[in-house]
Short mmCIF file of C-alpha atoms and ligand atoms in Angstrom, two decimals:
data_model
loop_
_atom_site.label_atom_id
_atom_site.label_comp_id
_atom_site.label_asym_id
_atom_site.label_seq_id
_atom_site.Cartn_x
_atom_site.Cartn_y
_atom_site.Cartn_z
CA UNK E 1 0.00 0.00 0.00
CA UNK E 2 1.43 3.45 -0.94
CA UNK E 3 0.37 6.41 0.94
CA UNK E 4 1.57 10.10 1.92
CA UNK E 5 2.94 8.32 4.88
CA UNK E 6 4.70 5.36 3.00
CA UNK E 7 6.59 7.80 0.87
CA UNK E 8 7.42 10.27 3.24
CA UNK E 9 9.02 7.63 5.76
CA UNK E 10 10.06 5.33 3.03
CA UNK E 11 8.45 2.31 4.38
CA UNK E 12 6.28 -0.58 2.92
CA UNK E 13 3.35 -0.31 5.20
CA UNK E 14 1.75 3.03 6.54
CA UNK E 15 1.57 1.74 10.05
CA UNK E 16 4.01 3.70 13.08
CA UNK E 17 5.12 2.21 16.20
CA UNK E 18 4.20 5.09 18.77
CA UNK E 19 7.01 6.19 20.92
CA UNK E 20 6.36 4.21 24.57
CA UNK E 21 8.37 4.41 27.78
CA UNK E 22 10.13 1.60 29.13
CA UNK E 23 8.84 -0.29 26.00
CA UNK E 24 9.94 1.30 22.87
CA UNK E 25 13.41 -0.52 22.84
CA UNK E 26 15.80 -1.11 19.91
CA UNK E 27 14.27 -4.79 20.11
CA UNK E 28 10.51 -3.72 19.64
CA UNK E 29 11.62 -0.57 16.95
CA UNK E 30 13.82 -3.24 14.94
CA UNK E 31 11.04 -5.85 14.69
CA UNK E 32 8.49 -3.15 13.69
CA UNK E 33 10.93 -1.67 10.99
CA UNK E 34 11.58 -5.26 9.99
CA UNK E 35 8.39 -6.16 9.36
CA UNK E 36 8.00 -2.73 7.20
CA UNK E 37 6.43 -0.86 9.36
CA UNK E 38 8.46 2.55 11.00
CA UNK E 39 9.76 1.61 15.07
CA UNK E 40 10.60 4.68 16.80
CA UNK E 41 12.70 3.99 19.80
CA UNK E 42 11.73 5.91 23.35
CA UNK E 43 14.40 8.58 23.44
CA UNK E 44 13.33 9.33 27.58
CA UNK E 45 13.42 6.14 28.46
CA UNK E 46 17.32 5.73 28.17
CA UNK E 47 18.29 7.77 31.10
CA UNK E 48 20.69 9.91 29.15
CA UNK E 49 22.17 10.79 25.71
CA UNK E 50 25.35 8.14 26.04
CA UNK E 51 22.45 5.55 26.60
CA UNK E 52 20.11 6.35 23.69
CA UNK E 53 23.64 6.43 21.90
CA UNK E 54 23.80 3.09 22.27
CA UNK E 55 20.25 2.02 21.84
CA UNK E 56 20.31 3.59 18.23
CA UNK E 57 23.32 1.71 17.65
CA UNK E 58 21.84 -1.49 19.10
CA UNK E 59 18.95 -1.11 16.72
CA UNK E 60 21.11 0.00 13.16
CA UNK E 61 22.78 -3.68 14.25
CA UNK E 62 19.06 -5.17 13.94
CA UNK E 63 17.79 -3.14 11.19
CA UNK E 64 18.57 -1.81 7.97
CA UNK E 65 15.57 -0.19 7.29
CA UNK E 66 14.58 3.34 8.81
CA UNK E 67 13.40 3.99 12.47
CA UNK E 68 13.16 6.98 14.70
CA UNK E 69 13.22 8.10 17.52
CA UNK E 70 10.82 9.42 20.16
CA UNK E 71 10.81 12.96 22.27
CA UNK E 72 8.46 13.70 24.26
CA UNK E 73 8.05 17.08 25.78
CA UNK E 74 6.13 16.74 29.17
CA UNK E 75 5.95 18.19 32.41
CA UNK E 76 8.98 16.15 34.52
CA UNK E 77 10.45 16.31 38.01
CA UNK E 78 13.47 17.47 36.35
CA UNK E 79 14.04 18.67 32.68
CA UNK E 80 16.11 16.53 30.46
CA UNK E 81 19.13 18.06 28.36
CA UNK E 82 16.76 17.62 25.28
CA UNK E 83 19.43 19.16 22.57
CA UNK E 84 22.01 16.75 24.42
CA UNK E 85 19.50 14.03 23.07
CA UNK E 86 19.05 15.61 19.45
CA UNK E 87 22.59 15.48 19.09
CA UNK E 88 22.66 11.99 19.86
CA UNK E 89 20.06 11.20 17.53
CA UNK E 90 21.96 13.26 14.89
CA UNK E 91 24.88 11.88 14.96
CA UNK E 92 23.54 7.90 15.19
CA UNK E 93 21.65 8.89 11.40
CA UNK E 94 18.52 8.99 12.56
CA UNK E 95 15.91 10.55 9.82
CA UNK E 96 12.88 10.69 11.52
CA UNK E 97 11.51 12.32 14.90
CA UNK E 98 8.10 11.67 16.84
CA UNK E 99 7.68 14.40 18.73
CA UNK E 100 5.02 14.43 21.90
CA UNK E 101 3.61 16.85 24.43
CA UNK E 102 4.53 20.21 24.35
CA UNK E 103 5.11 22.14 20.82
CA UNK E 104 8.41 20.86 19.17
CA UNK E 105 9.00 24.53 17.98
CA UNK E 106 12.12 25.73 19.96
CA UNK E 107 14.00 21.85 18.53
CA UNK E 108 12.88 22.77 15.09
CA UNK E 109 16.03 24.56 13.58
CA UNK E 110 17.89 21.66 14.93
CA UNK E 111 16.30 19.02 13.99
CA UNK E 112 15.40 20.78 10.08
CA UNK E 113 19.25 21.24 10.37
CA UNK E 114 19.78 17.57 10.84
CA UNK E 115 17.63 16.77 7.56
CA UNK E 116 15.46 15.19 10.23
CA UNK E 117 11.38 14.57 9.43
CA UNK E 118 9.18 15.46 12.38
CA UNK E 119 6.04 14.02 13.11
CA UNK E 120 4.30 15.28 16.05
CA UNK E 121 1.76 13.63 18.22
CA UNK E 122 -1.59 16.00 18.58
CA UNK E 123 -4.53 15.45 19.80
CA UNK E 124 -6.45 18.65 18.94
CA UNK E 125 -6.64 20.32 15.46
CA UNK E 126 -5.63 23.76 16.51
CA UNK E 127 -2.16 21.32 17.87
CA UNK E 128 -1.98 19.71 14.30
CA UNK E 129 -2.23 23.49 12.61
CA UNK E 130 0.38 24.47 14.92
CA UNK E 131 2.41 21.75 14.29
CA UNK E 132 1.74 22.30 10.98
CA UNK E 133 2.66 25.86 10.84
CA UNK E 134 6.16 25.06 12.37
CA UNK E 135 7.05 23.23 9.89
CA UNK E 136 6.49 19.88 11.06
CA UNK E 137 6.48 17.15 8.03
CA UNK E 138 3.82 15.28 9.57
CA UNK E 139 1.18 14.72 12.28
CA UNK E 140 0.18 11.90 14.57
CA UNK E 141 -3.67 12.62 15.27
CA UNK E 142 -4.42 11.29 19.01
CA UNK E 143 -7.93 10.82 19.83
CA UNK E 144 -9.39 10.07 23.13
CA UNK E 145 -9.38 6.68 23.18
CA UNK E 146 -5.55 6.55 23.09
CA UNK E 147 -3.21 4.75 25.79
CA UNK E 148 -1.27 7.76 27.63
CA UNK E 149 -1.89 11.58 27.71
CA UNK E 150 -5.07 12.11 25.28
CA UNK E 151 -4.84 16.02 25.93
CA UNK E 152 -7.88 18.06 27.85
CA UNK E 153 -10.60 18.14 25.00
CA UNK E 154 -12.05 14.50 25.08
CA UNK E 155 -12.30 14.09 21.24
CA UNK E 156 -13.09 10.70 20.10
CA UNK E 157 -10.72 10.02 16.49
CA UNK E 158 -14.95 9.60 14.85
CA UNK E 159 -14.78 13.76 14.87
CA UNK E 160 -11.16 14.86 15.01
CA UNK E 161 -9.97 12.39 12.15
CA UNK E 162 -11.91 13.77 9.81
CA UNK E 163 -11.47 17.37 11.08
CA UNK E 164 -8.03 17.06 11.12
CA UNK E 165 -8.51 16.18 7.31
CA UNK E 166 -10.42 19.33 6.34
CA UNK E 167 -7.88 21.42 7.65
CA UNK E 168 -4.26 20.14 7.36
CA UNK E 169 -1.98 20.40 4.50
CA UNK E 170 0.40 17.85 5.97
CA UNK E 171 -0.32 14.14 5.52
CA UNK E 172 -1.26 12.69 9.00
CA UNK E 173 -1.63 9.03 10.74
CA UNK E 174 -4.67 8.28 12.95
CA UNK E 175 -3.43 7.55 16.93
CA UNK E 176 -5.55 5.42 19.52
CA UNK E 177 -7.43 2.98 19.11
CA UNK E 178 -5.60 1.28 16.11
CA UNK E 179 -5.58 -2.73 16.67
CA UNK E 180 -6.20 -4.16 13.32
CA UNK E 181 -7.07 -3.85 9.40
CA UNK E 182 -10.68 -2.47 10.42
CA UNK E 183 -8.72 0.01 12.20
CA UNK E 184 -6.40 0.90 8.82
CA UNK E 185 -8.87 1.36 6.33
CA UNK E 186 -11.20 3.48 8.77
CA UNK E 187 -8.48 5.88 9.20
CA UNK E 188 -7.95 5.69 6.01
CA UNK E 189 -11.37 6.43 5.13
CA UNK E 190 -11.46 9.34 7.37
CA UNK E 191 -8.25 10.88 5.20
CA UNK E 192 -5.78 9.94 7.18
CA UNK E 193 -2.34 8.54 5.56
CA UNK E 194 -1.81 5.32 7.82
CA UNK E 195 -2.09 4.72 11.74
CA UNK E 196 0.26 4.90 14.82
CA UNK E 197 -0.42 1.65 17.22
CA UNK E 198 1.08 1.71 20.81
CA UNK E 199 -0.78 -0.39 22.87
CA UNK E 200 -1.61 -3.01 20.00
CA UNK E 201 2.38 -3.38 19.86
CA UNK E 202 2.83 -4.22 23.72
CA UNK E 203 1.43 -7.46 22.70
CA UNK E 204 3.72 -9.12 20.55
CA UNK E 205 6.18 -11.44 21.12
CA UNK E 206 9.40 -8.69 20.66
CA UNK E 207 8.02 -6.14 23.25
CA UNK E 208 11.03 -6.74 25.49
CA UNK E 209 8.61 -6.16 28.39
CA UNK E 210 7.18 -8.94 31.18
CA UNK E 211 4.96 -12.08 30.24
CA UNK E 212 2.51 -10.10 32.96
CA UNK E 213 1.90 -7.16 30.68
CA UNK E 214 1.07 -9.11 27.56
CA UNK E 215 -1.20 -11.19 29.45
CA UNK E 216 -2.98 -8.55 31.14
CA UNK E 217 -3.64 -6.40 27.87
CA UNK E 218 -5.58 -9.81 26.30
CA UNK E 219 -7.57 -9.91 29.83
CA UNK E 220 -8.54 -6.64 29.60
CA UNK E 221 -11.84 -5.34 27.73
CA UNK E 222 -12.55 -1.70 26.53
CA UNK E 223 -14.09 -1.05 29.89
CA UNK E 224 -10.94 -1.43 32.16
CA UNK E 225 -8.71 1.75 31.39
CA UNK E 226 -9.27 4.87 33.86
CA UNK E 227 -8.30 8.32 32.92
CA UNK E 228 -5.98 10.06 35.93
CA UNK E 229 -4.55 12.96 36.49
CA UNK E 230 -7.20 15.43 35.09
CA UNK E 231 -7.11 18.13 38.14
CA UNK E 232 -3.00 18.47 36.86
CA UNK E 233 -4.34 18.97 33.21
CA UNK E 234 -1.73 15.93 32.69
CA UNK E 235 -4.55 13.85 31.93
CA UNK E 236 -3.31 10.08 31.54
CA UNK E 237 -5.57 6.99 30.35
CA UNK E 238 -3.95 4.04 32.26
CA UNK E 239 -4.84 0.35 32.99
CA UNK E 240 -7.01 -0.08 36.05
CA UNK E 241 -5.18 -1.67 38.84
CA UNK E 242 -4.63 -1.45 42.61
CA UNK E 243 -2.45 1.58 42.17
CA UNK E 244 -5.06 3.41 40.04
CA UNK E 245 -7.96 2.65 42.55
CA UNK E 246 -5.72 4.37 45.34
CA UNK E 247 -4.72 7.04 43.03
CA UNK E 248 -8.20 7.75 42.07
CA UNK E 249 -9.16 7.92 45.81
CA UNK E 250 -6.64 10.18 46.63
CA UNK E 251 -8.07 12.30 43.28
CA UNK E 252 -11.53 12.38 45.06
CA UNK E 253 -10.35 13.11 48.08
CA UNK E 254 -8.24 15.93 46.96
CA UNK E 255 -10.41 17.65 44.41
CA UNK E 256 -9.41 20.35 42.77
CA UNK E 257 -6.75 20.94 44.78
CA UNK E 258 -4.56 18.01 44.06
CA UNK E 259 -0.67 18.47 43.45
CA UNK E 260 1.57 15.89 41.76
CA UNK E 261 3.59 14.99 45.61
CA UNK E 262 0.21 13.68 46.74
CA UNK E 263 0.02 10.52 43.66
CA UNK E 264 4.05 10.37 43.71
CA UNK E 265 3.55 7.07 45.43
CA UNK E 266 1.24 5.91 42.66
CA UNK E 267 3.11 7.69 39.44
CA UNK E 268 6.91 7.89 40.20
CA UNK E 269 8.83 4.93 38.66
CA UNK E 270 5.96 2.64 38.40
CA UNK E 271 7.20 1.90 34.85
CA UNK E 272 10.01 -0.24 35.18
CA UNK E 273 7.96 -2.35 38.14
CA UNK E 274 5.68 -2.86 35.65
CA UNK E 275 7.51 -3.63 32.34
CA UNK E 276 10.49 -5.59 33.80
CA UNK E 277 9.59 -6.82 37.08
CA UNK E 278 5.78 -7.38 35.87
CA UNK E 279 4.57 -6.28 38.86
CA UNK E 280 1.02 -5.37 37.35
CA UNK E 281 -0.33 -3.12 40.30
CA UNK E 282 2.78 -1.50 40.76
CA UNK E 283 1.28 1.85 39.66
CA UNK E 284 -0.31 3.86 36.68
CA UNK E 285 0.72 2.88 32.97
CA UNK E 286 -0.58 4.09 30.10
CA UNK E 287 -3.09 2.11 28.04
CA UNK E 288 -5.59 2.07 25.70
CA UNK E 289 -9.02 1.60 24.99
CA UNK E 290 -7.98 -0.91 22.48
CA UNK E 291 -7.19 -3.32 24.95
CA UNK E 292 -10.56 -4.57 24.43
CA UNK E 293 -9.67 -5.52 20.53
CA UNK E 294 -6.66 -7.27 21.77
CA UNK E 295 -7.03 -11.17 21.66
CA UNK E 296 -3.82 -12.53 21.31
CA UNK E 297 0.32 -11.87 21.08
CA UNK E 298 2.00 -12.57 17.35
CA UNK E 299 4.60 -11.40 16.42
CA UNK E 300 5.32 -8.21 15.00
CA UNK E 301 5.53 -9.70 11.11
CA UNK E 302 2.02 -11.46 12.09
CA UNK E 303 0.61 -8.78 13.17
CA UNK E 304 1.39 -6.24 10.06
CA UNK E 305 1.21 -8.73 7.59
CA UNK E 306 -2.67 -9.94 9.24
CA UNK E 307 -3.35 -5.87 9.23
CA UNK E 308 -2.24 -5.60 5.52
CA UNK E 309 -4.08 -8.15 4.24
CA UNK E 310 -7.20 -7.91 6.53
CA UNK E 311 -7.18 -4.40 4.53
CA UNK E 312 -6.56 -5.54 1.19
CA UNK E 313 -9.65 -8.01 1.49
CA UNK E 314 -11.32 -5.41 3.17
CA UNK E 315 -11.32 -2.61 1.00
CA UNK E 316 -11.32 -5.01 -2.16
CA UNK E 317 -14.07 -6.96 -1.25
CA UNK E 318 -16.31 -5.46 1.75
CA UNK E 319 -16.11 -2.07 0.41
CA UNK E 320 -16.19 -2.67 -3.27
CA UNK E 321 -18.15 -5.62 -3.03
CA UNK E 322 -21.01 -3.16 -1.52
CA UNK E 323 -20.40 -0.97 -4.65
CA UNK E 324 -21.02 -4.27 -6.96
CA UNK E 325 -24.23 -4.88 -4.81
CA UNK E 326 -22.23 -8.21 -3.54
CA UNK E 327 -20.87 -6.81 -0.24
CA UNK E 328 -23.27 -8.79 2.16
CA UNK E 329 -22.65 -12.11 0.96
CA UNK E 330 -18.73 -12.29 0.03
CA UNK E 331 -17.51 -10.36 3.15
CA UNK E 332 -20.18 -9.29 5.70
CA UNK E 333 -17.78 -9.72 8.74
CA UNK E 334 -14.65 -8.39 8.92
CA UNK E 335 -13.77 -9.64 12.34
C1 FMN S 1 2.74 2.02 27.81
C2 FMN S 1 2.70 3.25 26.96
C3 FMN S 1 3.68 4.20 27.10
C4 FMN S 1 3.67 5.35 26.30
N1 FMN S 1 4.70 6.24 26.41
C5 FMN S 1 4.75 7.30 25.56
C6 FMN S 1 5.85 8.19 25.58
O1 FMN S 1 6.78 8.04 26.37
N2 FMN S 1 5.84 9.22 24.70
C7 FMN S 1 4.83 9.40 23.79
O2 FMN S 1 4.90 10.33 22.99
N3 FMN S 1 3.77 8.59 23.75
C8 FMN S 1 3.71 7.53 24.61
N4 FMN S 1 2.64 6.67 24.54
C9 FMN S 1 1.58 6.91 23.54
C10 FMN S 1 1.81 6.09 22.26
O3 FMN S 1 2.94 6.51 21.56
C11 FMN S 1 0.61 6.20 21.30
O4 FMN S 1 0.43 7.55 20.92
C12 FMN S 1 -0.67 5.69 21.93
O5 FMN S 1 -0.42 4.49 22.60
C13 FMN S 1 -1.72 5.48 20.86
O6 FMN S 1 -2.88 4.96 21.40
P1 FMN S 1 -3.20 3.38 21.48
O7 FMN S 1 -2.52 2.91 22.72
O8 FMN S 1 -4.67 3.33 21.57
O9 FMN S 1 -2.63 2.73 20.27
C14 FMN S 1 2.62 5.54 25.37
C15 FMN S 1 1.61 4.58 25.26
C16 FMN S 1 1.63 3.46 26.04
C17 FMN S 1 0.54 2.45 25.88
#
């Protein structure tokens, strides 16, 4: 399939591996870039610049084909030495930044100077324009259903897909709630150039995170992620666990005036707990909706190559096959 997205990125299918902390590893970015798809490695989660050094080179040893790297820009108990990381990134080749959180603008001449492509993660059109009018290459449109920080405005990817459509110039990839090939061609359909995955990827056999997680992302339905963190305006849609259920508590009890110190317990370092030691109530980890569409763990080939040609026979024969009047009977389900 050849999209915006296919040629910008130079890859075979339009599907993205969303940056994701203590998960997007060279490992997980290889296999995704493998299976030609685009992996984008964490850049955060390797505690400095040496380390995501190494992790680039770690993953040009697995893969020939391109990957890039994540930065996200969010509020953090300390800043990190973000053009210390863009060098790093710069000088292991890498072509192509995903950019989250706050505005990329102030890395732009440095990462334009680098020949680097940006795509950055939005999840409101006025972001996208923005993003847009900095001179990003690309956007990654983030509805509300989406594992981690869905933004403040609660817009389901139904409405902001197609809104993003009518008023970017930029090609741009649908973000949460992208499982499968029904996923694909809906985004597509709704004029976006491919789709981002992050939870959907947790669940393959190369996330280099615990049996626990995998496991507990095929338990889960649609019904068991809770958003946190709203009275911050950090607003984070997380798996529900024991940690969440205290955190939640300590939400209600607080109100409106709740500070970050008072969920510390519940927030700070829970990652690693959770995606080495498997430690599932460790604390709050970002999830998706989409757990509820996730049924088993493949590997990352199976996966893209089911999505690609669960789309093919989707568009060719659901979607044209209701054109020839034929749709009901040759492919009425398509799950
Ligand atoms: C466990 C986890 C960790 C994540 N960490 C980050 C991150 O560090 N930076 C970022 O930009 N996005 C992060 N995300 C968001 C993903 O890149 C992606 O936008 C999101 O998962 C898309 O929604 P989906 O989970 O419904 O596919 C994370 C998502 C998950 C599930």
């Amino acid at each position: 399939m050849k999209t915006a997205i296919t040629e910008m990125f130079a890859i075979e299918h339009p599907i993205i591996q969303g940056g994701m902390h203590y998960v997007g590893f060279a490992e997980l970015a290889s296999a995704v870039s493998n299976a030609g798809g685009l992996g984008i490695i964490t850049g955060l989660t390797q505690r400095t610049p040496e380390l995501l050094a190494r992790e680039i080179a770690h993953c040009h040893d697995m893969t020939d084909k391109p990957f890039g790297v994540n930065l996200t820009f969010l509020p953090a108990f300390t800043t990190p030495p973000y053009p210390e990381y863009i060098a790093a990134i710069r000088e292991g080749g890498i072509k192509i930044v995903e950019t989250a959180g706050r505005s990329p603008e102030q890395y732009m001449p440095a990462l334009k100077a680098a020949d680097i492509k940006v795509i950055h993660k939005c999840t409101s059109v006025r972001h996208s324009l923005k993003a847009e009018q900095i001179g990003c290459d690309a956007v990654s449109v983030d509805g509300f259903e989406c594992g981690g920080h869905p933004g403040e405005d609660d817009m389901p990817n139904m409405i902001l897909l197609p809104r993003a459509a009518e008023e970017l110039k930029i090609p741009f990839v649908a973000s949460g709630g992208m499982a499968d090939a029904r996923s694909l061609v809906a985004a597509l359909a709704m004029g976006a150039a491919g789709m981002n995955m992050g939870t959907r990827f947790i669940a393959t056999k190369e996330a280099p995170v615990h049996d626990n997680v995998k496991k507990a992302l095929v338990a889960a339905s649609e019904l068991d992620t809770r958003l946190v963190m709203r009275a911050l305006r950090n607003t984070e849609r997380v798996l529900k666990n024991k940690a969440v259920d205290r955190l939640l508590e300590i939400e209600r009890e607080k109100g409106a005036s709740l500070k970050i110190a008072d969920i510390h317990d519940q927030v700070a370092g829970a990652y690693p707990k959770v995606m080495i030691d498997g430690d599932m109530d460790a604390g709050a980890w970002s999830c998706g909706m989409v757990a509820g569409l996730i049924k088993d763990v493949p590997t990352v080939k199976e996966l893209i190559d089911r999505i690609m040609a669960d789309a093919e026979r989707i568009i060719r024969d659901r979607l044209v096959g209701f054109l020839d009047g034929a749709g009901q009977e040759k492919s009425a389900k398509v799950a």
